Amino acid sequence: MSTIVITGGTRGLGLGLARALVERGHQVMVCGTDPARVQASDVPARVADVTDRDGLQALWDGAVEAYGRVDVWINNAGVSHAREPAWRLPAGQARHVVDVNLVGVLNGCAVAVAGMAAQGGGHVWNMEGLGTDGRLVPGLGVYGATKRAVGYLTGALAKEVPDGVGVGLLSPGMVVTDLLTYGYSEEERRRSARVLSILADRVETVAPWLADRVVSRARNGARVRWLTPGRIAWRFATSRFARRDPFTP
């Protein structure tokens, strides 16, 4: 049994992952910024904003107080923005995406790696997303830039962490959450419908698969990918015969 902390774990994939880990017997604590969601959470939760390092330190301290240590920390919290060219995106919205997606991950890594070094070991996972692999999508430049930076940061940390501590990347692929569909116009949704129907998956499909690997694959520099090139190729090759609608339960 491991103790696992998940940021942004009161909704979407983070919540699905937390529930799947609890079902597997692990001790889990999550955080979110909405007090109502934290209060209603069916897994232990605290209010914490990833852009506030002191808040994440309090999250770590709370998990250690409750469970004795933290074995795995997952930097899952993330936001997207309106699908606009980067030069049109309002400064406040752009800054918020950078603060949550990049600064928030850096804060989480700083808190978790320091704590794990002091306790003698542990593993940090950072969430990949559109842009980590360098793929360019017009209208999502700021979001993609933050995820590209998270990939670089994770690779650098893998060479910097002390013995016994590891960092790695989790790649959940296209998961049907607010983050995936945020900012689509009706026309954009229509144009993207075929690709989404082939590649997108529901939280209930991806979360259990990831839950089985966040502990078993916790090695420094590890990269866990749900939507591998082989799986993508197979889905496109069989799309004429296998009808999928991940947006309908």
Coordinates of C-alpha atoms in Angstrom, one line a residue:
M1 CA 0.0 0.0 0.0
S2 CA 1.3 3.4 -1.0
T3 CA 0.4 7.0 0.0
I4 CA -0.4 9.1 -3.0
V5 CA -1.1 12.9 -3.3
I6 CA -2.8 14.2 -6.4
T7 CA -3.1 17.9 -7.2
G8 CA -6.3 18.9 -9.0
G9 CA -7.9 15.8 -7.7
T10 CA -11.5 16.9 -7.0
R11 CA -12.7 16.6 -10.6
G12 CA -12.0 15.1 -14.0
L13 CA -9.1 12.7 -14.5
G14 CA -7.5 13.5 -11.1
L15 CA -10.7 12.4 -9.2
G16 CA -11.0 9.3 -11.4
L17 CA -7.4 8.4 -10.7
A18 CA -7.9 9.0 -7.0
R19 CA -10.9 6.8 -6.8
A20 CA -9.2 4.0 -8.8
L21 CA -6.2 4.1 -6.4
V22 CA -8.4 3.9 -3.4
E23 CA -10.1 0.9 -4.9
R24 CA -6.7 -0.7 -5.1
G25 CA -6.0 -0.2 -1.4
H26 CA -3.8 2.9 -1.5
Q27 CA -4.1 5.9 0.8
V28 CA -4.9 9.0 -1.2
M29 CA -5.1 12.7 -0.6
V30 CA -6.2 15.2 -3.2
C31 CA -6.4 19.0 -3.4
G32 CA -8.5 21.5 -5.3
T33 CA -9.2 25.2 -5.2
D34 CA -13.0 25.0 -4.9
P35 CA -14.0 24.6 -1.2
A36 CA -17.4 23.1 -2.1
R37 CA -15.8 20.4 -4.2
V38 CA -13.2 19.7 -1.5
Q39 CA -16.0 19.4 1.1
A40 CA -18.0 17.0 -1.2
S41 CA -15.0 14.8 -2.2
D42 CA -15.4 11.1 -1.5
V43 CA -11.6 10.9 -1.0
P44 CA -9.6 12.8 1.6
A45 CA -9.1 16.4 0.2
R46 CA -7.7 19.7 1.2
V47 CA -8.1 23.2 -0.3
A48 CA -4.8 24.1 -2.0
D49 CA -3.8 26.3 -5.0
V50 CA -0.8 24.9 -6.9
T51 CA 0.4 28.5 -7.7
D52 CA 1.0 28.9 -4.0
R53 CA 4.1 26.9 -2.9
D54 CA 3.2 27.4 0.8
G55 CA -0.2 25.9 0.1
L56 CA 1.4 22.8 -1.4
Q57 CA 3.7 22.5 1.5
A58 CA 0.7 22.5 3.8
L59 CA -0.8 19.7 1.6
W60 CA 2.4 17.7 1.9
D61 CA 2.5 18.2 5.7
G62 CA -1.2 17.2 6.0
A63 CA -0.6 14.0 4.1
V64 CA 2.4 13.2 6.2
E65 CA 0.5 13.9 9.4
A66 CA -2.4 11.7 8.2
Y67 CA -0.4 8.8 6.7
G68 CA 3.2 9.1 7.9
R69 CA 4.9 9.7 4.5
V70 CA 4.1 10.4 0.8
D71 CA 5.3 7.7 -1.6
V72 CA 3.9 9.2 -4.9
W73 CA 3.0 12.8 -5.7
I74 CA 1.1 13.5 -9.0
N75 CA 1.1 17.0 -10.4
N76 CA -2.2 16.7 -12.2
A77 CA -3.7 20.2 -11.9
G78 CA -4.1 22.0 -15.2
V79 CA -6.2 24.5 -17.1
S80 CA -6.7 25.5 -20.7
H81 CA -7.7 28.7 -22.4
A82 CA -9.9 30.1 -25.1
R83 CA -8.9 28.8 -28.5
E84 CA -7.3 32.0 -29.7
P85 CA -4.0 32.9 -31.3
A86 CA -1.4 33.6 -28.5
W87 CA -1.2 37.3 -29.5
R88 CA -5.0 37.7 -29.0
L89 CA -5.2 35.9 -25.7
P90 CA -5.9 38.3 -22.8
A91 CA -2.8 38.8 -20.6
G92 CA -4.6 37.6 -17.5
Q93 CA -5.8 34.4 -19.1
A94 CA -2.4 33.6 -20.5
R95 CA -0.7 34.3 -17.2
H96 CA -3.2 32.0 -15.4
V97 CA -2.5 29.1 -17.7
V98 CA 1.3 29.6 -17.3
D99 CA 0.9 29.9 -13.5
V100 CA -1.1 26.7 -13.1
N101 CA 0.4 24.5 -15.7
L102 CA 4.0 25.4 -15.3
V103 CA 4.6 27.2 -12.1
G104 CA 2.2 24.9 -10.4
V105 CA 4.1 21.9 -11.5
L106 CA 7.4 23.5 -10.5
N107 CA 6.0 24.2 -7.0
G108 CA 4.7 20.7 -6.7
C109 CA 8.1 19.2 -7.7
A110 CA 10.0 21.5 -5.3
V111 CA 7.8 20.5 -2.3
A112 CA 7.6 16.8 -3.1
V113 CA 11.3 16.3 -4.1
A114 CA 12.5 18.1 -1.0
G115 CA 10.1 16.1 1.2
M116 CA 11.0 12.8 -0.4
A117 CA 14.7 13.5 -0.1
A118 CA 14.2 14.0 3.6
Q119 CA 12.2 10.9 4.1
G120 CA 14.6 8.7 2.0
G121 CA 12.7 8.2 -1.3
G122 CA 9.6 8.6 -3.4
H123 CA 8.4 9.4 -6.9
V124 CA 6.8 12.5 -8.6
W125 CA 4.7 12.2 -11.8
N126 CA 4.0 15.2 -14.0
M127 CA 1.1 15.1 -16.5
E128 CA 1.9 15.4 -20.2
G129 CA -0.5 17.2 -22.5
L130 CA -0.8 18.6 -26.0
G131 CA 2.5 20.2 -26.8
T132 CA 4.8 18.0 -24.8
D133 CA 5.9 16.2 -28.0
G134 CA 6.2 19.4 -29.9
R135 CA 3.0 19.0 -31.9
L136 CA 1.6 22.5 -32.8
V137 CA -2.1 23.3 -32.7
P138 CA -3.2 26.8 -33.7
G139 CA -5.2 28.5 -31.0
L140 CA -3.6 26.5 -28.2
G141 CA -0.1 28.0 -28.3
V142 CA 0.1 29.1 -24.6
Y143 CA -1.3 25.8 -23.3
G144 CA 1.0 23.8 -25.6
A145 CA 4.0 25.9 -24.6
T146 CA 3.4 25.1 -20.9
K147 CA 3.2 21.4 -21.5
R148 CA 6.3 21.5 -23.7
A149 CA 8.1 23.2 -20.8
V150 CA 6.8 20.6 -18.3
G151 CA 8.4 17.9 -20.4
Y152 CA 11.7 19.7 -20.4
L153 CA 11.5 20.4 -16.7
T154 CA 10.8 16.7 -15.9
G155 CA 13.7 15.6 -18.0
A156 CA 16.0 18.0 -16.3
L157 CA 14.8 17.0 -12.8
A158 CA 15.4 13.3 -13.6
K159 CA 19.1 14.3 -13.8
E160 CA 19.0 16.4 -10.7
V161 CA 17.0 14.5 -8.1
P162 CA 18.9 12.8 -5.2
D163 CA 19.3 9.1 -5.0
G164 CA 16.0 7.3 -4.1
V165 CA 13.8 10.0 -5.6
G166 CA 12.4 9.7 -9.1
V167 CA 10.4 11.9 -11.5
G168 CA 8.5 10.9 -14.6
L169 CA 5.8 11.7 -17.1
L170 CA 2.2 10.4 -17.3
S171 CA 0.5 10.7 -20.6
P172 CA -3.2 10.0 -20.4
G173 CA -4.0 10.9 -24.0
M174 CA -7.3 12.5 -25.0
V175 CA -9.6 12.1 -22.0
V176 CA -13.1 13.4 -22.0
T177 CA -13.0 16.1 -19.4
D178 CA -13.7 19.9 -19.4
L179 CA -10.0 20.4 -20.2
L180 CA -10.3 18.5 -23.5
T181 CA -13.5 20.3 -24.7
Y182 CA -12.8 23.7 -23.3
G183 CA -13.1 26.6 -25.8
Y184 CA -14.5 24.7 -28.8
S185 CA -16.9 26.6 -31.0
E186 CA -19.7 24.5 -32.5
E187 CA -17.8 24.6 -35.9
E188 CA -14.5 23.5 -34.3
R189 CA -16.3 20.7 -32.4
R190 CA -17.9 19.5 -35.7
R191 CA -14.5 19.5 -37.5
S192 CA -12.8 17.7 -34.7
A193 CA -15.6 15.2 -34.1
R194 CA -14.1 12.3 -36.1
V195 CA -10.7 12.5 -34.5
L196 CA -12.1 12.8 -31.1
S197 CA -14.4 9.8 -31.7
I198 CA -11.4 7.7 -32.6
L199 CA -8.8 8.9 -30.0
A200 CA -10.7 10.2 -27.0
D201 CA -11.5 8.0 -24.0
R202 CA -13.6 8.4 -20.9
V203 CA -12.1 8.9 -17.5
E204 CA -13.5 5.5 -16.4
T205 CA -11.3 3.9 -19.1
V206 CA -8.0 5.6 -18.6
A207 CA -7.9 6.2 -14.8
P208 CA -7.8 2.5 -13.8
W209 CA -5.1 1.8 -16.4
L210 CA -3.0 4.7 -15.0
A211 CA -3.7 3.7 -11.4
D212 CA -2.1 0.3 -12.0
R213 CA 1.1 2.0 -13.2
V214 CA 1.7 5.0 -11.0
V215 CA 3.2 2.8 -8.3
S216 CA 4.5 -0.2 -10.4
R217 CA 6.3 2.0 -13.0
A218 CA 7.7 4.6 -10.5
R219 CA 11.2 4.7 -11.7
N220 CA 13.3 7.8 -12.4
G221 CA 12.9 9.1 -15.9
A222 CA 9.9 6.8 -16.6
R223 CA 7.2 7.7 -19.2
V224 CA 3.9 6.0 -19.0
R225 CA 1.7 6.6 -22.2
W226 CA -1.9 5.4 -22.6
L227 CA -2.3 6.6 -26.2
T228 CA 0.9 5.0 -27.8
P229 CA 1.7 5.4 -31.5
G230 CA 0.7 1.8 -32.0
R231 CA -2.7 2.3 -30.3
I232 CA -3.3 5.4 -32.4
A233 CA -2.5 3.6 -35.6
W234 CA -4.7 0.6 -34.7
R235 CA -7.7 2.9 -33.9
F236 CA -7.5 4.7 -37.2
A237 CA -7.0 1.5 -39.1
T238 CA -10.1 0.0 -37.5
S239 CA -12.3 3.1 -37.2
R240 CA -14.5 2.1 -40.1
F241 CA -15.5 -1.1 -38.2
A242 CA -15.4 -0.1 -34.6
R243 CA -17.8 2.8 -33.8
R244 CA -16.9 4.8 -30.7
D245 CA -18.7 7.6 -28.9
P246 CA -16.6 8.5 -25.8
F247 CA -18.8 11.5 -25.1
T248 CA -21.9 9.3 -24.4
P249 CA -21.8 7.3 -21.1

